[in-house]
Coordinates of C-alpha atoms and ligand atoms in Angstrom, one line a residue:
X110 CA 21.5 44.3 -25.7
X111 CA 18.3 42.7 -27.9
X112 CA 16.8 46.6 -28.7
X113 CA 13.2 46.6 -27.9
X114 CA 11.5 45.3 -31.3
X115 CA 10.0 49.3 -31.8
X116 CA 6.9 47.8 -33.8
X117 CA 6.3 45.4 -30.9
X118 CA 4.7 45.7 -27.7
X119 CA 6.4 47.9 -25.0
X120 CA 6.3 45.7 -22.0
X121 CA 6.3 45.7 -17.9
X122 CA 9.7 44.8 -16.3
X123 CA 8.3 42.9 -12.9
X124 CA 9.5 40.6 -10.0
X125 CA 12.8 40.1 -13.2
X126 CA 11.1 39.5 -16.3
X127 CA 9.7 41.6 -19.1
X128 CA 5.9 41.0 -18.9
X129 CA 2.9 42.1 -20.6
X130 CA -0.1 43.3 -19.0
X131 CA -2.9 40.4 -17.8
X132 CA -5.5 42.3 -19.0
X133 CA -3.6 42.2 -22.7
X134 CA -5.1 46.1 -23.3
X135 CA -2.6 48.4 -25.0
X136 CA -2.2 51.7 -25.9
X137 CA -0.8 53.2 -28.5
X138 CA 2.7 54.9 -28.5
X139 CA 3.2 57.8 -31.3
X140 CA 6.5 58.6 -32.9
X141 CA 5.8 63.3 -32.8
X142 CA 8.2 63.3 -36.1
X143 CA 5.4 61.7 -37.9
X144 CA 2.6 62.0 -35.7
X145 CA 1.9 57.9 -36.1
X146 CA 1.5 55.4 -34.3
X147 CA 5.2 53.3 -34.1
X148 CA 4.1 50.9 -31.2
X149 CA 1.8 50.0 -28.4
X150 CA 2.6 50.4 -24.1
X151 CA 1.8 48.3 -21.7
X152 CA -2.2 49.9 -20.4
X153 CA -1.4 47.8 -16.6
X154 CA -3.8 48.2 -14.1
X155 CA -4.6 47.4 -10.1
X156 CA -3.5 43.6 -10.5
X157 CA 0.0 44.0 -12.4
X158 CA 0.4 47.2 -10.0
X159 CA -0.1 45.0 -7.4
X160 CA 2.1 42.3 -9.1
X161 CA 4.6 44.6 -8.9
X162 CA 4.6 46.2 -5.5
X163 CA 4.2 42.5 -4.6
X164 CA 7.7 41.7 -5.8
X165 CA 9.3 44.9 -4.6
X166 CA 8.1 43.7 -1.1
X167 CA 9.7 40.0 -1.4
X168 CA 12.6 41.6 -2.9
X169 CA 13.2 44.4 0.1
X170 CA 14.7 42.8 3.0
X171 CA 17.7 41.1 1.1
X172 CA 18.1 44.5 -1.0
X173 CA 17.8 46.8 2.0
X174 CA 20.8 44.3 3.8
X175 CA 22.8 44.3 0.5
X176 CA 26.3 46.5 1.8
X177 CA 26.2 49.7 0.3
X178 CA 29.4 49.0 -1.5
X179 CA 27.5 45.9 -3.3
X180 CA 24.5 47.8 -4.3
X181 CA 26.8 51.0 -5.0
X182 CA 28.2 47.6 -7.6
X183 CA 25.2 46.8 -8.9
X184 CA 24.3 50.5 -9.7
X185 CA 27.3 50.4 -11.7
X186 CA 26.4 47.4 -13.4
X187 CA 23.8 49.4 -14.8
X188 CA 25.3 52.2 -15.8
X189 CA 27.8 50.5 -17.7
X190 CA 25.2 49.0 -19.7
X191 CA 23.4 51.9 -20.5
X192 CA 26.8 53.2 -21.4
X193 CA 27.2 50.6 -24.1
X194 CA 24.2 50.9 -25.6
X195 CA 23.9 54.6 -25.6
X196 CA 23.2 54.5 -29.7
X197 CA 20.3 52.7 -29.2
X198 CA 18.7 54.7 -26.3
X199 CA 19.5 57.9 -27.4
X200 CA 17.3 56.9 -30.7
X201 CA 14.8 55.0 -28.9
X202 CA 14.5 58.6 -26.9
X203 CA 14.1 60.3 -30.0
X204 CA 12.4 58.7 -31.5
X205 CA 9.8 58.3 -28.8
X206 CA 9.8 62.4 -27.3
X207 CA 10.3 64.1 -31.0
X208 CA 13.8 65.5 -29.5
X209 CA 16.8 66.2 -31.9
X210 CA 18.8 63.3 -31.8
X211 CA 22.2 64.7 -31.3
X212 CA 19.8 66.1 -28.0
X213 CA 19.6 62.7 -26.6
X214 CA 23.0 61.8 -27.4
X215 CA 24.8 64.5 -25.8
X216 CA 22.6 64.8 -23.1
X217 CA 20.2 62.3 -21.9
X218 CA 21.5 59.4 -22.0
X219 CA 24.5 60.5 -20.6
X220 CA 23.3 62.4 -17.4
X221 CA 21.0 58.5 -17.3
X222 CA 24.4 57.6 -16.7
X223 CA 25.7 59.8 -14.5
X224 CA 22.6 59.5 -12.1
X225 CA 23.6 56.0 -11.4
X226 CA 27.1 56.5 -10.8
X227 CA 26.8 59.8 -8.2
X228 CA 24.3 57.6 -6.2
X229 CA 26.8 54.7 -6.1
X230 CA 29.5 57.1 -5.0
X231 CA 27.7 58.9 -2.8
X232 CA 26.3 56.1 -0.6
X233 CA 29.9 54.8 -0.1
X234 CA 30.6 58.3 1.1
X235 CA 27.7 58.5 3.4
X236 CA 28.3 59.1 6.6
X237 CA 26.2 59.0 10.2
X238 CA 25.3 61.6 13.1
X239 CA 26.0 60.8 16.3
X240 CA 25.6 63.3 19.2
X241 CA 27.6 63.4 22.4
X242 CA 26.3 65.1 25.6
X243 CA 26.2 64.4 29.8
X244 CA 26.7 61.2 29.9
X245 CA 24.5 60.2 26.6
X246 CA 25.7 59.5 23.3
X247 CA 23.1 59.1 20.1
X248 CA 23.3 57.8 17.1
X249 CA 21.1 58.2 13.9
X250 CA 20.2 55.5 11.8
X251 CA 19.0 56.3 8.5
X252 CA 17.0 53.0 7.1
X253 CA 15.3 51.9 3.6
X254 CA 11.2 52.7 3.8
X255 CA 11.2 49.6 1.8
X256 CA 8.6 49.6 -1.5
X257 CA 9.0 53.2 -2.9
X258 CA 7.4 55.1 -6.7
X259 CA 9.3 57.3 -9.0
X260 CA 6.8 58.5 -11.1
X261 CA 8.7 60.4 -14.1
X262 CA 7.3 62.9 -17.6
X263 CA 7.7 62.7 -20.9
X264 CA 10.1 65.4 -21.4
X265 CA 13.5 64.0 -20.2
X266 CA 12.3 60.3 -20.6
X267 CA 14.9 58.0 -19.3
X268 CA 17.5 61.3 -17.6
X269 CA 14.1 62.3 -14.9
X270 CA 13.3 58.6 -14.6
X271 CA 16.8 57.7 -13.3
X272 CA 17.2 60.6 -11.4
X273 CA 14.6 59.0 -9.2
X274 CA 15.4 55.5 -8.9
X275 CA 18.7 55.9 -8.7
X276 CA 18.8 57.5 -5.3
X277 CA 15.9 55.0 -4.2
X278 CA 17.5 52.1 -5.0
X279 CA 21.0 53.5 -3.5
X280 CA 19.5 54.2 -0.1
X281 CA 18.1 50.3 -0.1
X282 CA 14.7 51.3 -1.5
X283 CA 12.9 48.7 -3.4
X284 CA 11.1 50.2 -7.0
X285 CA 7.9 50.3 -8.3
X286 CA 8.6 53.4 -11.3
X287 CA 6.5 54.6 -13.5
X288 CA 7.0 56.5 -17.0
X289 CA 4.9 58.6 -19.1
X290 CA 3.2 56.8 -21.1
X291 CA 3.2 59.3 -23.9
X292 CA 7.0 58.0 -24.0
X293 CA 7.6 54.9 -22.5
X294 CA 10.1 53.6 -25.0
X295 CA 13.4 53.9 -23.2
X296 CA 12.2 52.8 -19.6
X297 CA 11.7 49.0 -21.1
X298 CA 14.8 49.4 -22.6
X299 CA 16.3 50.0 -18.6
X300 CA 14.4 47.1 -17.5
X301 CA 16.2 45.0 -19.9
X302 CA 19.2 46.5 -19.2
X303 CA 19.1 45.5 -16.1
X304 CA 18.1 41.9 -16.3
X305 CA 21.7 42.3 -18.0
X306 CA 22.9 43.6 -15.4
X307 CA 21.4 41.3 -13.3
X308 CA 19.6 43.4 -10.4
X309 CA 18.1 40.8 -8.7
X310 CA 14.8 39.7 -9.4
X311 CA 11.9 42.8 -7.8
X312 CA 14.8 45.3 -6.9
X313 CA 13.3 47.8 -9.7
X314 CA 9.9 47.1 -11.1
X315 CA 9.0 49.0 -14.0
X316 CA 4.9 49.5 -14.9
X317 CA 3.5 51.2 -18.1
X318 CA 0.5 52.6 -18.7
X319 CA -1.5 55.4 -18.2
X320 CA -1.3 58.0 -14.8
X321 CA -5.3 58.2 -14.1
X322 CA -5.2 53.9 -13.7
X323 CA -1.4 52.5 -13.6
X324 CA -0.3 55.7 -11.6
X325 CA -3.4 55.9 -9.6
X326 CA -2.8 52.7 -8.4
X327 CA 0.5 53.0 -7.2
X328 CA -0.1 56.2 -5.4
X329 CA -3.1 54.4 -3.5
X330 CA -1.3 51.1 -2.6
X331 CA -0.7 51.0 0.4
X332 CA 2.2 49.2 0.4
X333 CA 4.2 51.7 -1.2
X334 CA 6.3 54.0 1.6
X335 CA 6.8 57.1 -0.5
X336 CA 6.6 58.8 -3.9
X337 CA 8.6 61.1 -5.7
X338 CA 6.9 62.7 -9.0
X339 CA 7.6 64.9 -11.7
X340 CA 5.1 66.8 -13.7
X341 CA 2.5 69.0 -13.9
X342 CA 0.9 71.2 -11.0
X343 CA -2.3 70.1 -10.7
X344 CA -1.5 66.3 -11.1
X345 CA 1.2 66.7 -8.4
X346 CA -1.3 68.2 -6.3
X347 CA -3.9 65.6 -7.4
X348 CA -1.4 63.2 -6.0
X349 CA -1.1 64.9 -2.5
X350 CA -4.9 64.5 -1.5
X351 CA -4.2 60.6 -1.8
X352 CA -1.6 60.4 -0.4
X353 CA -1.8 62.5 2.3
X354 CA -4.8 60.6 4.0
X355 CA -2.1 58.4 3.9
X356 CA 0.6 60.4 5.3
X357 CA 3.1 58.7 2.9
X358 CA 6.2 61.0 2.3
X359 CA 5.4 62.9 -1.3
X360 CA 8.2 64.5 -3.1
X361 CA 7.1 66.8 -5.8
X362 CA 8.7 68.4 -8.7
X363 CA 6.2 70.1 -10.8
X364 CA 6.0 73.0 -13.4
X365 CA 8.0 76.5 -13.7
X366 CA 7.1 79.9 -15.2
X367 CA 10.8 81.0 -15.0
X368 CA 12.1 84.5 -14.8
X369 CA 15.7 85.6 -17.2
X370 CA 16.7 88.5 -16.3
X371 CA 19.2 90.3 -18.2
X372 CA 21.4 93.3 -16.9
X373 CA 22.6 95.6 -19.0
X374 CA 26.0 95.1 -17.9
X375 CA 25.9 91.4 -18.6
X376 CA 28.5 89.7 -20.6
X377 CA 26.4 90.1 -23.9
X378 CA 28.0 87.2 -26.3
X379 CA 27.5 84.4 -23.6
X380 CA 24.0 85.9 -22.3
X381 CA 22.7 85.5 -25.8
X382 CA 24.0 82.5 -26.9
X383 CA 22.7 80.9 -23.5
X384 CA 19.3 82.7 -23.6
X385 CA 18.5 80.6 -26.6
X386 CA 19.2 77.6 -25.0
X387 CA 17.6 78.3 -22.0
X388 CA 14.6 79.5 -23.8
X389 CA 14.2 76.7 -26.8
X390 CA 16.3 73.9 -25.7
X391 CA 14.2 70.7 -26.4
X392 CA 11.4 72.3 -27.6
X393 CA 11.2 74.9 -24.5
X394 CA 9.7 71.2 -22.5
X395 CA 12.2 71.5 -20.2
X396 CA 10.8 73.0 -16.2
X397 CA 13.7 74.8 -16.2
X398 CA 13.4 76.9 -19.4
X399 CA 13.7 80.7 -19.1
X400 CA 9.9 81.4 -20.2
X401 CA 10.3 84.9 -19.0
X402 CA 12.8 87.3 -20.4
X403 CA 13.3 90.8 -18.5
X404 CA 15.8 92.5 -20.1
X405 CA 17.1 96.6 -18.3
X406 CA 15.2 99.2 -20.3
X407 CA 18.6 100.7 -21.8
X408 CA 19.2 97.2 -23.9
X409 CA 16.2 95.9 -24.5
X410 CA 15.5 97.3 -28.1
X411 CA 19.3 96.0 -29.1
X412 CA 18.6 92.3 -27.3
X413 CA 15.2 92.3 -28.7
X414 CA 16.1 92.7 -32.3
X415 CA 19.3 90.9 -32.2
X416 CA 17.1 88.1 -30.1
X417 CA 14.4 87.7 -32.7
X418 CA 17.2 87.4 -36.0
X419 CA 18.9 84.6 -33.7
X420 CA 15.8 83.1 -32.6
X421 CA 14.4 82.6 -36.8
X422 CA 17.6 81.0 -37.7
X423 CA 17.1 78.1 -35.1
X424 CA 15.8 75.5 -37.6
X425 CA 12.6 73.4 -37.0
X426 CA 13.8 70.1 -38.2
X427 CA 13.5 66.2 -38.4
X428 CA 15.1 65.0 -35.4
X429 CA 16.9 62.8 -37.1
X430 CA 18.5 65.5 -38.8
X431 CA 21.8 67.0 -37.0
X432 CA 21.6 70.5 -38.5
X433 CA 18.2 70.2 -36.1
X434 CA 18.0 72.3 -34.0
X435 CA 14.3 72.3 -32.8
X436 CA 12.3 69.0 -33.0
X437 CA 8.7 68.0 -33.1
X438 CA 6.1 68.1 -30.0
X439 CA 6.0 65.1 -28.1
X440 CA 2.2 65.2 -28.3
X441 CA -0.7 65.9 -30.8
X442 CA -2.3 67.0 -27.5
X443 CA 0.7 69.0 -26.0
X444 CA 1.0 70.4 -29.9
X445 CA -2.6 72.3 -29.7
X446 CA -2.3 72.7 -26.4
X447 CA 0.7 75.4 -27.7
X448 CA -0.9 76.7 -30.4
X449 CA -3.6 77.6 -28.2
X450 CA -1.0 79.1 -25.7
X451 CA 0.1 81.2 -28.5
X452 CA -3.7 82.1 -30.0
X453 CA -4.9 83.5 -26.0
X454 CA -1.3 85.8 -26.0
X455 CA -2.7 87.3 -28.8
X456 CA -6.1 87.6 -27.6
X457 CA -4.0 89.0 -24.5
X458 CA -2.4 91.8 -26.4
X459 CA 1.1 90.1 -27.2
X460 CA 3.0 90.7 -30.5
X461 CA 4.6 88.0 -32.1
X462 CA 7.7 89.1 -33.1
X463 CA 8.7 85.7 -34.9
X464 CA 7.2 81.9 -35.0
X465 CA 3.9 81.6 -33.6
X466 CA 3.1 79.1 -36.3
X467 CA 2.6 75.1 -37.2
X468 CA 5.4 74.2 -39.6
X469 CA 5.1 71.6 -42.0
X470 CA 7.6 69.7 -43.0
X471 CA 7.9 67.9 -46.0
X472 CA 8.9 63.7 -46.4
X473 CA 8.6 61.3 -43.7
X474 CA 7.7 64.3 -41.2
X475 CA 4.8 66.0 -43.3
X476 CA 2.4 64.6 -40.5
X477 CA 4.7 65.4 -37.4
X478 CA 4.3 68.1 -34.4
X479 CA 6.2 71.0 -35.1
X480 CA 6.3 74.9 -34.0
X481 CA 8.7 77.9 -34.8
X482 CA 10.3 79.0 -31.5
X483 CA 8.0 81.7 -30.6
X484 CA 8.8 85.5 -29.2
X485 CA 6.4 87.9 -28.0
X486 CA 6.7 90.8 -26.3
X487 CA 3.6 93.8 -25.6
X488 CA 2.1 91.3 -22.5
X489 CA 1.4 92.5 -19.5
X490 CA 3.0 90.8 -16.7
X491 CA -0.6 89.7 -14.9
X492 CA -1.9 87.9 -17.9
X493 CA -2.9 84.3 -18.4
X494 CA 0.2 84.0 -21.2
X495 CA 3.0 85.4 -19.0
X496 CA 0.8 83.5 -15.3
X497 CA 0.5 79.7 -17.3
X498 CA 2.9 77.6 -17.8
X499 CA 3.1 77.3 -21.9
X500 CA 5.8 74.2 -21.7
X501 CA 6.6 74.7 -25.6
X502 CA 8.9 77.2 -28.1
X503 CA 7.3 80.2 -26.2
X504 CA 9.1 83.1 -24.4
X505 CA 8.0 86.0 -23.6
X506 CA 9.6 89.5 -23.3
X507 CA 9.5 92.8 -21.6
X508 CA 11.8 95.7 -20.2
X509 CA 12.7 96.5 -16.5
X510 CA 13.8 99.5 -15.0
X511 CA 16.0 98.6 -12.0
X512 CA 16.9 95.8 -9.3
X513 CA 13.3 96.3 -7.8
X514 CA 11.3 96.4 -10.2
X515 CA 13.0 92.8 -12.5
X516 CA 12.2 91.7 -8.6
X517 CA 8.7 92.6 -8.7
X518 CA 8.1 91.5 -11.8
X519 CA 9.7 88.3 -11.5
X520 CA 8.4 87.2 -8.5
X521 CA 4.8 88.2 -9.5
X522 CA 4.1 84.7 -10.4
X523 CA 2.3 81.4 -8.4
X524 CA 5.8 79.3 -9.3
X525 CA 9.0 79.9 -8.0
X526 CA 11.3 76.9 -9.8
X527 CA 14.1 78.5 -11.4
X528 CA 15.6 82.1 -12.3
X529 CA 18.3 82.8 -14.6
X530 CA 20.1 86.4 -14.0
X531 CA 22.8 88.2 -16.0
X532 CA 24.9 90.9 -15.1
X533 CA 28.6 91.8 -13.9
X534 CA 27.6 93.9 -10.8
X535 CA 28.3 91.0 -7.7
X536 CA 26.2 93.0 -5.1
X537 CA 23.4 93.1 -7.7
X538 CA 23.7 89.8 -8.9
X539 CA 23.5 88.8 -5.2
X540 CA 20.4 90.2 -3.8
X541 CA 19.1 89.7 -6.7
X542 CA 19.4 85.8 -6.4
X543 CA 18.4 86.1 -2.7
X544 CA 15.0 88.2 -3.2
X545 CA 13.6 86.1 -6.3
X546 CA 11.1 83.7 -4.9
X547 CA 13.0 80.2 -6.7
X548 CA 14.3 77.2 -5.6
X549 CA 17.0 77.5 -7.9
X550 CA 19.2 80.9 -8.8
X551 CA 21.7 80.2 -11.8
X552 CA 23.8 84.0 -12.5
X553 CA 25.6 84.0 -15.8
X554 CA 24.9 80.7 -16.2
X555 CA 22.1 78.1 -17.1
X556 CA 21.5 74.4 -16.1
X557 CA 24.7 74.2 -14.9
X558 CA 24.4 71.0 -12.7
X559 CA 26.1 69.5 -9.6
X560 CA 24.1 66.8 -8.5
X561 CA 24.8 67.7 -5.0
X562 CA 22.9 70.3 -4.5
X563 CA 19.3 71.0 -3.6
X564 CA 16.8 70.3 -6.6
X565 CA 13.5 71.7 -7.0
X566 CA 11.2 74.4 -6.6
X567 CA 8.6 76.4 -4.1
X568 CA 5.4 77.5 -4.0
X569 CA 3.6 76.2 -6.9
X570 CA 6.3 74.3 -8.4
X571 CA 6.6 71.6 -5.9
X572 CA 7.5 70.0 -2.3
X573 CA 10.9 69.1 -1.3
X574 CA 14.4 68.7 -3.0
X575 CA 15.9 66.0 -5.5
X576 CA 19.4 65.5 -5.3
X577 CA 22.6 64.8 -3.4
X578 CA 22.1 64.3 0.3
X579 CA 18.7 65.9 0.2
X580 CA 17.3 62.6 -2.0
X581 CA 18.8 60.4 0.1
X582 CA 17.1 61.5 3.0
X583 CA 13.7 61.6 1.3
X584 CA 14.1 57.9 0.6
X585 CA 15.2 57.0 4.0
X586 CA 13.3 57.2 8.1
X587 CA 15.9 58.4 10.5
X588 CA 16.0 57.2 13.9
X589 CA 17.9 58.0 16.9
X590 CA 19.1 55.7 19.1
X591 CA 20.3 57.1 22.6
X592 CA 22.6 55.0 25.5
X593 CA 22.9 57.3 28.8
X594 CA 26.6 55.6 30.5
Ligands
TXE237 O1 2.4 65.4 -16.8 P1 1.3 65.0 -16.0 P2 1.9 65.6 -18.6 C1 3.5 70.5 -17.4 C2 3.9 70.9 -18.1 C3 2.5 70.1 -19.1 C4 2.0 69.4 -17.9 C5 1.3 68.0 -18.1 O2 3.6 71.8 -18.4 O3 1.8 70.9 -20.1 O4 2.9 68.7 -16.8 O5 2.0 67.4 -18.7 C6 1.6 60.9 -14.3 N1 -1.6 59.2 -10.4 N2 5.2 69.3 -17.1 O6 0.6 65.7 -18.8 O7 0.3 65.1 -16.3 C7 1.4 60.3 -15.8 O8 1.4 58.9 -16.0 C8 -0.3 59.1 -10.6 C9 5.6 69.5 -16.3 O9 3.1 64.2 -19.2 O10 1.7 65.5 -14.6 C10 3.1 60.6 -16.0 O11 3.8 59.6 -16.1 N3 0.2 58.9 -11.8 C11 7.1 68.9 -15.1 C12 3.2 61.5 -15.1 O12 2.3 61.8 -13.9 C13 -0.3 59.9 -12.5 C14 7.2 67.9 -17.2 C15 3.4 63.2 -15.1 O13 2.3 63.9 -15.7 C16 -1.6 60.9 -12.2 C17 6.3 67.3 -18.1 C18 -2.2 60.3 -11.1 N4 -3.7 60.7 -11.2 C19 5.2 68.3 -17.7 N5 -2.0 61.5 -13.6 C20 8.0 69.1 -15.0 N6 8.2 69.8 -14.2 O14 9.3 68.6 -15.4 C21 -0.6 61.8 -14.5 N7 0.1 60.6 -13.7

């Protein structure tokens, strides 16, 4: 596949072709590891969005009538193309986002393949509902909606982009998809792969650009029937104000401030190894990271000293180096936001046990955006630092006394996305899982994913669920037909 020339311009994929924005306007695209502009991305406007929606509308009749097995075969061909280009996609993802190359190769890109294959398989096995009673028989049709929109963030760029696109296409919709303008590269490459795979023109349209211009044009377009969004809570709430008056279906997967609850009777080594990942994977830029660590008092000091000494060993380095455990922060703006949050935590009485500083690297990364993995103790549970999403390599730790105390601390939050519980006591595990206010709970594991499960959060963490049948139901309109005989 002709790799998108990184020094070239990152174009839109509309109606089956790679095209420049009609305005001829471009946005700089940075490499986080070097802090330098390395490409430019289309700054699309309403007329680009309109072209994409028109293409999607024109492609909808044929695509929606394509048999599920044929839609599935097409999705498998896209998965094949991604698989065949794993190395170039992983390299592009690492360059665009700043994450370590090994992480993009082992997690991000393989998950894109899984996203397409999972929903391709699912739609060939979906059964229809029928209800039979009193001389009547009912059957339920679940029809695709039409042109729909997928809008995704910069932290897991192609992973979350395809997590939305795959079920939308599988259900028979045509799609207008917008990646984050901060990490546009692999979305553009996906467009090229779809051309190679023979996806009919207009079935998928990828429109690059800013949220305020391009994103807003998509969510406010009258012909867009539904929107699936992942990003910040503030942006999600804004989008809801645009779509609610038009009664558009809306799915929101937003921020989190997830508790990691560690009881003294846990499997210590497994907990420790996993907690290092759940705290700092992807530089802490995963909405599911456990950024509030609560440890039972009898274990607290042992945990704190051991955790801090292991965090200090997490090397921050060039994302291209296999030894780098932590890569670069995605943008200058986010880099400065995280450092500001660390200063705020100190003002709130937090004691930085390790990290807390920007990292200056020699060589090609000397101007990159790097931050030490940071552990802070002594913050009040109600402090801004423990209430607001930082979305970086920063965790707070605090002791708790018993399950009641842990649940109260965990639930003192506006968010409710995920929670992690470490204990060997089954009663405690099930009780805490039942009472903690989050849409996803992991017990003695983290980020263990079965794509059939409902995925999403409550409170300020979102609206609706992705995954499995939840996704297919979101992307279809049910119709009940009743026949009397
Ligand atoms: O997300 P935004 P950003 C959190 C994290 C981060 C904050 C902001 O706390 O600091 O969100 O990150 C598009 N109409 N998460 O700025 O702004 C935008 O172009 C339509 C958690 O990246 O929410 C991008 O494609 N679209 C999150 C997408 O929305 C709009 C992962 C997300 O951008 C728009 C990332 C508008 N008005 C950040 N404004 C998670 N839950 O995983 C922006 N966009």
